[in-house]
Amino acid sequence: MAQAGGGRPAPDPIDVLVRGADSYRPYLQDSGELHDPVFGEPTQYGTAYHAYVNATLALIGPPGRCADYAERALRGLDAALRHTADPALPATASGFARDTGSVTGRGNHRDFTWPPILKAFRLLREYGIADEQMADLARRISAVDIERSFHSRPPSNWASVWLSGEWIRVQEALSPYSQENIDDWVEGFFSRIDLDLGWYEEPGKPNSYDLFTRFHLIDLLAEGYSGRMRDPLRKLVESGLHRSIAIQLSDGTLASAHRSTGQSWTDGVQIAYFTYAAGLVDDPELSQLAAHAARRAMASLCRWQRPDDPFSPVHNLLPASRRVGYEGYTADAHYGNLALGFLATAVLHGFRGQQSVVDERPPAVRVEQEPTFRAVAHHGRLSVAVNGAPAPAYDGFGITDLTFGAGRLLHFASSAHAAHTDGFYNVGLALRPGPGRSQLDIVSARTHTLQELASVDDAIRLRSTVGDYEYVLSVRLLPTTAEIEESTPGLTTHRSIVIPYLLDGGFGPRTRVQHLADGVALQHGTERVEIRTDAAIEAILDLPHDWENRRGLCGLLRIDLAEPAESVRYRIISPY
């Protein structure tokens, strides 16, 4: 199972923490509150995580600057604790409008502040903050009434966050609760956990919050939990690790599925989760695979550092005010610092990440049936994700991701949409009623009834019904090529291949499109991706505007095929 080849150097994670924390320094107020760079006020849990990142750097940051980081952390901890302890204080901003650039909602997200508060407290004590200051902080932490301050209870993913903080408070002898209370709360999560699948489920079945919740439960083990639920948690570590490795794409990101997939905190939580898991599993080979996965996630996280602006909370570097890739609850201050907070946790538990990133993987296919109906395959530096039951507000049907390795920018990662259309669109088949540039019936945007999702001869095979016809998709990966066949058995029509592609992710050069005799080539700097078909081509149309996905602004290519057929075969090729 050991992976070989594909080595790429990774940046120093402490340097990433320094650059990320410093990028938010202009927005740290005298009060200790962190204001969002776009909205100019505190958002959700940003203050607490910024304090935690600064507390980490007070211990491990550049020696000449540790006192400065400690001072920032102490101010932030004071502000976060003040707000967490008093639920009567106004809730921070939690909903944001793209069209007006305004705050639209405020919610009680205090659940999320508890682990960074407790961890920052311990780090500042280790740093050497004055005893009287630490005693006052301890008194205030002890006085927090979690029944009043925290919104959610197990098995909510929010509750897993405050629980991981409360376990530290119990250890610090500052809590009115006991290990038995922790046991009961942990047990509550297993009503949503499939131990064999390594999966935590919540509405929408997001890959992101499956991992988020499993991380906060494994955090208990990393912090010394040995109560009644220790054995089930350890089993979840192993089965969850297999799932997390399988659904991590070759560029280090999570396979697209529902909300928050395109956020940089999902890279950060992977780094922390894999670092924890590598130290908790007994199998040395599995531990090594976890360490490789942590470095792949680090390679992804590092791509989203804006050179002169705050660390990006999303998987592009476009200006934050444009909100490309942002979701309604996403802003820079909390989501950027959440990502950095997860990285800080990994570093404090031994992650260094300067070793080469291993992005070549042996052939593998994972197919999940109920409840997710998703499949992921890997071969060499290619990964593909197929979603048979997408959430309509987030993803299209079929191939949601196709990635070509760590350090790359030009991937097909997440479904594209446009303001003038309904639905989400992936690389794939579209039907036409006749020759010419007629209206397209884009299959990935249609509502499907899934009939089959399977692994057949090392390929992912999906079969569904769409209205009055059957649709079949087959995807097989080779080291540099994805071989794709899409068919509508019994239905012969004119057809097209539709290709939403990343045009501009904020990295400078835009992707250029080159017409080939048998398809098209996409060129982004030195990166090249070719889409080739053996079918005769009638026309190629490039629409380089109005589209976007989680990675940035997109164009839309349509390759109109000349002859009616039941199926189309094509190859997506990306040389190393």
XYZ file of C-alpha atoms in Angstrom:
576
model
C 0.000 0.000 0.000
C 2.968 2.304 0.292
C 2.875 5.120 -2.216
C 5.862 6.030 -4.309
C 6.773 8.749 -6.703
C 5.179 12.111 -7.294
C 7.236 13.860 -4.610
C 6.692 17.631 -4.386
C 8.173 19.908 -1.675
C 5.747 21.444 0.830
C 6.037 24.786 2.626
C 6.861 24.997 6.317
C 3.529 24.942 8.210
C 4.776 27.353 10.871
C 5.526 29.865 8.133
C 1.978 29.405 6.831
C 0.623 30.058 10.336
C 2.750 33.206 10.646
C 1.670 34.577 7.297
C -1.963 33.702 7.908
C -2.116 35.197 11.401
C -0.278 38.338 10.320
C -2.637 38.818 7.379
C -5.486 39.359 9.864
C -3.540 41.616 12.218
C -4.941 44.862 10.727
C -8.443 43.704 11.665
C -7.733 42.887 15.324
C -9.336 45.592 17.458
C -8.035 47.071 20.708
C -10.861 45.185 22.411
C -9.449 41.887 21.154
C -12.354 41.302 18.767
C -11.395 40.286 15.244
C -13.348 42.192 12.600
C -14.028 40.736 9.194
C -12.064 42.460 6.402
C -15.156 42.840 4.200
C -17.990 43.372 6.676
C -16.120 45.337 9.320
C -17.467 43.549 12.402
C -16.979 40.247 14.282
C -18.248 37.177 12.453
C -19.170 33.934 14.202
C -16.134 32.360 15.915
C -13.279 34.234 14.234
C -12.061 35.985 17.389
C -11.617 32.725 19.317
C -9.727 30.932 16.553
C -7.527 33.938 15.844
C -6.616 33.987 19.533
C -5.761 30.283 19.412
C -3.544 30.656 16.343
C -1.695 33.544 17.997
C -1.312 31.545 21.218
C 0.241 28.740 19.183
C 2.712 31.157 17.626
C 3.543 32.543 21.074
C 5.110 29.130 21.724
C 6.466 28.044 18.350
C 6.599 31.211 16.234
C 9.632 33.342 15.332
C 11.560 33.839 18.601
C 11.718 37.617 18.352
C 7.963 37.920 17.928
C 6.543 35.513 20.509
C 5.652 38.266 22.985
C 3.660 40.065 20.307
C 1.711 36.915 19.471
C 1.089 36.280 23.168
C -0.302 39.781 23.615
C -2.628 39.359 20.630
C -3.730 35.966 21.904
C -4.441 37.288 25.392
C -6.543 40.148 24.052
C -8.455 37.815 21.745
C -8.986 35.227 24.458
C -10.403 37.893 26.764
C -12.853 39.035 24.064
C -13.871 35.518 23.040
C -14.427 34.457 26.632
C -16.439 37.588 27.386
C -18.780 36.915 24.461
C -19.032 33.156 25.034
C -19.867 33.541 28.722
C -22.756 35.940 28.165
C -25.417 34.693 25.726
C -27.326 37.928 26.314
C -24.719 39.759 24.243
C -25.684 40.252 20.579
C -24.836 37.312 18.330
C -22.100 37.923 15.788
C -22.691 38.097 12.045
C -23.389 34.710 10.450
C -25.213 35.370 7.168
C -23.965 37.499 4.294
C -25.560 38.804 1.098
C -23.538 38.693 -2.072
C -25.561 41.253 -3.998
C -25.506 43.980 -1.322
C -22.336 43.123 0.601
C -24.293 43.273 3.842
C -24.891 41.150 6.917
C -28.213 39.322 6.690
C -28.214 37.128 9.771
C -26.817 36.688 13.264
C -26.709 33.336 15.011
C -25.435 31.917 18.252
C -22.227 30.185 17.185
C -20.706 30.150 20.663
C -20.581 26.333 20.461
C -17.582 26.755 18.150
C -15.547 28.967 20.493
C -15.012 26.511 23.341
C -12.069 24.397 22.042
C -10.007 27.407 20.878
C -10.691 29.189 24.168
C -9.570 26.224 26.290
C -6.588 25.447 24.091
C -5.450 29.076 23.956
C -5.749 29.212 27.752
C -3.394 26.260 28.179
C -0.916 27.581 25.618
C -0.724 30.985 27.276
C -0.123 29.330 30.634
C 2.714 27.355 29.069
C 4.043 30.543 27.510
C 4.236 32.110 30.956
C 1.448 34.662 31.289
C 1.378 36.096 34.802
C -0.193 33.856 37.442
C -2.785 36.420 38.455
C -3.957 36.821 34.870
C -4.175 33.072 34.419
C -6.085 32.729 37.681
C -8.618 35.308 36.488
C -9.032 33.518 33.146
C -9.471 30.203 34.958
C -12.165 31.724 37.167
C -14.023 33.088 34.135
C -13.734 29.771 32.227
C -15.054 27.912 35.253
C -18.053 30.246 35.461
C -19.296 29.607 31.894
C -22.698 27.889 31.906
C -22.626 25.678 28.823
C -26.351 24.955 29.109
C -27.029 28.656 28.510
C -24.187 29.549 26.154
C -24.217 26.644 23.724
C -26.977 26.162 21.212
C -26.771 22.469 20.276
C -26.746 19.068 21.921
C -25.504 15.683 20.708
C -25.719 14.372 18.041
C -25.431 17.793 16.331
C -22.051 18.484 14.766
C -22.001 21.792 16.654
C -22.198 19.909 19.933
C -19.106 17.871 19.039
C -17.168 21.141 19.030
C -18.102 22.402 22.478
C -17.764 18.847 23.806
C -14.104 18.670 22.779
C -13.565 21.936 24.649
C -15.548 20.789 27.691
C -13.374 17.690 28.001
C -10.354 19.976 28.398
C -12.244 22.004 31.030
C -12.943 18.751 32.901
C -9.244 17.867 32.775
C -8.359 21.322 34.049
C -10.720 20.785 37.018
C -12.657 23.886 35.983
C -15.902 22.161 34.986
C -18.952 21.231 37.069
C -19.243 18.105 34.898
C -17.442 14.777 35.141
C -16.040 12.158 32.791
C -19.362 10.300 33.144
C -21.127 13.320 31.660
C -18.616 13.319 28.799
C -19.299 9.601 28.272
C -23.033 10.220 27.976
C -22.578 13.105 25.538
C -20.169 11.091 23.361
C -22.596 8.185 23.272
C -25.248 10.518 21.871
C -23.297 10.938 18.635
C -23.410 7.260 17.774
C -27.058 7.516 16.748
C -25.696 9.170 13.587
C -22.481 7.183 13.213
C -21.996 4.113 11.040
C -18.936 2.492 12.588
C -18.338 0.127 9.678
C -18.543 2.891 7.079
C -16.568 5.334 9.240
C -19.257 7.928 8.682
C -21.152 10.569 10.655
C -24.377 11.665 8.955
C -26.273 14.907 9.107
C -28.901 16.359 6.744
C -27.515 16.712 3.223
C -24.822 14.123 3.957
C -21.886 16.540 3.565
C -18.400 15.068 3.371
C -17.162 18.193 5.148
C -19.214 17.855 8.329
C -18.730 14.109 8.487
C -15.015 14.838 8.828
C -15.543 17.921 11.026
C -17.489 15.895 13.576
C -15.167 12.893 13.487
C -12.242 15.251 14.049
C -13.776 16.726 17.192
C -14.509 13.241 18.510
C -10.964 12.066 17.802
C -9.780 15.265 19.510
C -11.072 13.742 22.746
C -8.758 10.758 22.295
C -5.825 13.009 21.418
C -6.524 14.928 24.626
C -6.414 11.785 26.746
C -10.019 10.638 26.905
C -10.267 7.063 28.202
C -13.879 6.812 29.302
C -16.676 4.391 28.552
C -16.800 5.281 24.842
C -13.064 4.952 24.212
C -13.273 1.653 22.286
C -16.052 2.794 19.896
C -14.117 6.018 19.293
C -10.968 4.074 18.473
C -12.912 1.897 16.051
C -14.272 5.070 14.452
C -10.713 6.355 14.063
C -9.716 3.335 11.971
C -12.857 2.994 9.837
C -13.103 6.772 9.453
C -9.468 6.975 8.419
C -10.071 4.491 5.599
C -13.006 6.601 4.413
C -11.141 9.900 4.702
C -8.148 8.624 2.737
C -10.457 7.251 0.052
C -12.455 10.455 -0.448
C -9.418 12.739 -0.481
C -8.682 13.761 -4.054
C -5.204 13.822 -5.562
C -4.927 17.608 -5.141
C -5.493 17.208 -1.385
C -9.109 18.376 -1.242
C -12.272 16.561 -0.213
C -14.478 15.111 -2.902
C -17.358 17.508 -3.584
C -20.536 16.674 -1.728
C -22.987 19.215 -0.360
C -21.918 22.276 1.655
C -18.513 23.616 2.659
C -16.526 21.341 0.345
C -14.767 24.258 -1.316
C -13.606 25.895 1.918
C -9.975 25.957 3.016
C -10.967 24.820 6.515
C -11.674 21.400 5.002
C -7.985 21.256 4.081
C -7.029 22.334 7.600
C -9.249 19.796 9.305
C -7.852 17.048 7.076
C -4.320 17.982 8.150
C -5.307 17.846 11.823
C -7.408 14.688 11.470
C -4.773 12.739 9.551
C -2.055 13.871 11.970
C -4.103 12.650 14.931
C -5.036 9.396 13.208
C -1.452 8.633 12.181
C -0.539 8.596 15.868
C -3.576 6.635 17.050
C -3.830 3.672 14.676
C -1.803 0.540 15.382
C -1.078 -0.387 11.740
C 2.228 1.269 10.669
C 1.271 1.134 6.989
C -2.075 2.825 7.618
C -0.315 5.398 9.779
C 2.038 6.167 6.906
C -0.894 6.598 4.517
C -2.456 9.039 6.981
C 0.781 11.039 7.073
C 0.839 11.165 3.259
C -2.766 12.372 3.264
C -1.956 15.144 5.748
C 0.782 16.437 3.445
C -1.532 16.336 0.429
C -4.068 18.418 2.354
C -1.289 20.827 3.317
C -0.403 21.283 -0.349
C -4.000 22.286 -1.003
C -4.203 24.654 1.971
C -1.071 26.474 0.853
C -2.570 27.314 -2.538
C -5.111 29.651 -0.963
C -2.714 32.195 0.526
C -3.420 35.580 -1.013
C -0.111 37.394 -1.471
C -1.244 40.751 -0.067
C -4.663 40.090 1.458
C -6.084 38.013 4.323
C -5.664 34.263 4.094
C -8.406 32.947 1.813
C -11.180 30.886 3.406
C -12.237 29.527 0.011
C -10.581 27.599 -2.793
C -9.759 30.603 -4.938
C -7.834 33.867 -4.655
C -10.398 36.211 -6.172
C -11.197 39.334 -4.114
C -13.299 38.543 -1.054
C -15.813 41.237 -1.931
C -16.786 39.302 -5.080
C -17.915 36.324 -2.957
C -16.959 33.767 -5.618
C -16.911 30.356 -3.957
C -18.400 31.723 -0.751
C -21.532 30.271 0.763
C -24.156 32.315 2.601
C -22.537 31.734 5.991
C -18.923 32.178 4.851
C -16.746 35.197 5.554
C -12.998 35.614 5.877
C -12.506 36.288 9.590
C -14.025 33.072 10.932
C -13.446 30.615 8.071
C -9.886 31.756 7.369
C -8.936 31.473 11.034
C -10.757 28.162 11.429
C -8.491 26.736 8.709
C -5.417 28.155 10.438
C -6.646 26.853 13.797
C -6.825 23.297 12.490
C -3.304 23.680 11.092
C -2.140 24.968 14.489
C -3.574 21.861 16.154
C -1.739 19.617 13.698
C 1.554 21.427 14.254
C 1.187 21.222 18.041
C 0.734 17.459 17.649
C 3.828 16.934 15.551
C 2.903 17.811 11.958
C 5.771 19.454 10.131
C 4.919 18.730 6.511
C 8.183 19.712 4.866
C 8.573 16.219 3.434
C 7.638 15.644 -0.174
C 3.965 15.408 -1.043
C 3.142 11.960 -2.391
C 0.340 12.338 -4.922
C 0.720 9.123 -6.924
C -1.631 6.409 -5.719
C -2.252 2.803 -6.750
C -5.493 2.003 -8.608
C -8.445 2.000 -6.221
C -12.207 2.429 -6.413
C -14.506 3.091 -3.460
C -18.262 2.874 -3.983
C -20.669 3.901 -1.231
C -24.316 2.903 -1.382
C -26.896 4.069 1.147
C -26.790 6.728 2.505
C -24.365 8.679 0.278
C -24.496 6.997 -3.167
C -21.038 8.297 -4.075
C -17.935 6.792 -5.637
C -14.284 7.839 -5.802
C -11.447 6.354 -7.857
C -7.701 6.993 -7.909
C -4.872 6.021 -10.247
C -1.467 7.672 -10.283
C -2.049 11.418 -9.933
C -5.666 11.288 -11.081
C -8.733 11.158 -8.861
C -12.384 11.220 -9.862
C -15.515 11.600 -7.744
C -19.006 10.633 -8.916
C -22.162 11.676 -7.083
C -25.295 9.615 -7.652
C -27.505 11.596 -5.258
C -26.332 15.231 -5.215
C -27.871 17.983 -3.103
C -29.582 20.200 -5.716
C -28.377 23.455 -4.136
C -24.712 22.458 -4.244
C -23.742 19.871 -6.855
C -24.674 18.399 -10.202
C -25.158 14.716 -10.992
C -22.318 12.523 -12.184
C -18.643 13.530 -12.303
C -18.289 16.259 -9.683
C -14.471 16.226 -9.516
C -11.528 15.214 -11.654
C -8.129 16.225 -10.255
C -4.600 15.822 -11.577
C -2.311 15.971 -8.537
C -0.923 18.197 -5.810
C 0.209 21.706 -6.665
C -1.978 21.931 -9.756
C -4.563 24.649 -10.315
C -6.371 23.422 -13.417
C -8.805 20.755 -12.242
C -12.468 19.975 -12.781
C -13.359 20.387 -9.133
C -16.954 21.067 -8.061
C -19.984 21.721 -10.228
C -20.402 25.002 -12.122
C -23.440 27.251 -12.276
C -24.437 30.581 -13.781
C -26.843 33.331 -12.795
C -28.909 32.880 -15.971
C -29.416 29.123 -15.538
C -30.981 26.708 -13.116
C -28.977 23.846 -11.704
C -25.349 22.787 -11.566
C -23.271 21.433 -14.434
C -20.423 18.927 -14.636
C -18.213 17.587 -17.399
C -20.448 15.242 -19.335
C -23.132 14.486 -21.878
C -25.760 16.838 -23.293
C -28.482 15.863 -25.771
C -29.574 17.908 -28.810
C -32.808 17.515 -30.811
C -30.951 17.949 -34.105
C -27.773 19.225 -35.752
C -26.439 22.719 -35.137
C -26.359 24.906 -32.067
C -29.723 23.896 -30.727
C -30.728 24.048 -27.083
C -28.931 21.502 -24.881
C -30.459 19.011 -22.491
C -27.489 18.852 -20.083
C -27.701 15.515 -18.321
C -25.768 16.484 -15.164
C -28.311 19.210 -14.387
C -31.327 16.910 -14.662
C -33.122 15.123 -11.825
C -32.099 11.462 -11.843
C -33.501 8.318 -10.286
C -30.451 6.252 -9.444
C -30.649 2.601 -10.464
C -27.095 1.399 -9.941
C -23.731 2.614 -8.668
C -20.979 0.012 -8.813
C -17.344 -0.783 -9.494
C -17.033 -2.819 -12.694
C -13.603 -3.863 -14.017
C -11.837 -1.075 -12.076
C -14.274 1.530 -13.414
C -17.080 3.434 -11.734
C -20.400 2.528 -13.367
C -23.534 4.565 -12.766
C -26.989 3.879 -14.207
C -30.068 6.056 -13.738
C -33.342 7.080 -15.321
C -33.846 10.658 -16.458
C -37.415 11.426 -17.427
C -38.304 8.833 -20.076
C -34.807 7.581 -20.906
C -32.026 5.573 -19.271
C -28.557 7.016 -18.715
C -25.329 5.079 -18.152
C -21.939 6.514 -17.150
C -18.632 4.652 -17.005
C -15.383 6.263 -15.768
C -12.049 4.442 -15.747
C -8.768 6.031 -14.660
C -5.324 5.380 -16.097
C -2.196 7.136 -14.786
C -2.677 10.234 -16.982
C -6.094 9.670 -18.535
C -9.747 9.423 -17.559
C -11.657 7.248 -20.028
C -15.342 8.187 -20.026
C -18.325 6.666 -21.785
C -21.866 8.039 -21.494
C -24.855 6.447 -23.160
C -28.645 6.523 -23.379
C -29.478 2.924 -24.384
C -32.278 2.817 -26.936
C -32.244 6.592 -27.451
C -30.316 7.848 -30.492
C -29.872 11.633 -30.671
C -27.427 14.300 -31.601
C -25.221 14.947 -28.623
C -22.549 17.185 -27.187
C -19.825 17.020 -24.575
C -20.171 19.894 -22.095
C -17.049 21.026 -20.217
C -17.231 23.650 -17.460
C -13.596 24.676 -16.934
C -11.731 26.937 -14.523
C -11.077 30.191 -16.332
C -9.788 32.429 -13.540
C -9.087 31.406 -9.963
C -7.340 34.663 -9.071
C -3.838 33.354 -9.729
C -2.952 35.653 -12.616
C -3.078 33.924 -16.000
C -6.433 32.847 -17.375
C -6.956 29.452 -18.944
C -6.605 29.441 -22.717
C -8.653 27.195 -24.995
C -7.087 25.559 -28.053
C -9.184 23.719 -30.641
C -7.846 20.326 -31.707
C -8.906 18.133 -34.590
C -10.449 15.673 -32.158
C -11.361 17.938 -29.226
C -9.921 20.793 -27.195
C -6.935 21.582 -24.989
C -6.967 23.785 -21.904
C -3.729 25.557 -21.025
C -3.116 27.307 -17.682
C 0.517 28.362 -17.448
C 2.471 25.137 -17.820
C -0.550 22.952 -17.006
C -2.357 21.305 -19.894
C -5.532 19.236 -20.037
C -6.858 17.708 -23.270
C -10.374 16.454 -23.987
C -10.360 14.147 -27.016
C -13.033 12.055 -28.707
C -13.064 9.604 -31.600
C -16.459 10.883 -32.799
C -16.665 13.384 -35.655
C -16.996 16.957 -34.379
C -19.481 19.371 -35.894
C -18.527 22.497 -33.934
C -16.847 23.729 -30.758
C -18.242 26.694 -28.829
C -16.469 28.455 -25.948
C -18.524 30.634 -23.579
C -15.860 32.291 -21.383
C -18.144 34.309 -19.114
C -20.978 34.219 -16.549
C -20.067 30.834 -15.048
C -18.422 30.006 -11.747
C -17.792 27.239 -9.235
C -16.055 26.898 -5.879
C -12.651 27.319 -7.537
C -13.371 30.607 -9.313
C -14.740 32.043 -12.526
C -15.441 29.454 -15.212
C -15.975 29.124 -18.916
C -18.244 26.604 -20.586
C -17.186 24.565 -23.614
C -19.556 22.556 -25.762
C -18.235 20.075 -28.287
C -21.108 19.339 -30.678
C -20.744 15.917 -32.282
C -21.755 15.505 -35.904
C -23.655 12.211 -35.986
C -26.574 10.962 -33.877
C -25.636 8.116 -31.553
C -26.606 6.239 -28.424
C -23.274 6.798 -26.714
C -20.204 8.991 -26.679
C -16.679 8.066 -25.642
C -14.014 10.598 -24.801
C -10.752 10.914 -22.891
C -9.536 13.614 -20.529
C -5.751 13.604 -20.570
C -3.310 15.531 -18.410
C 0.389 14.770 -18.855
C 2.607 15.107 -15.765
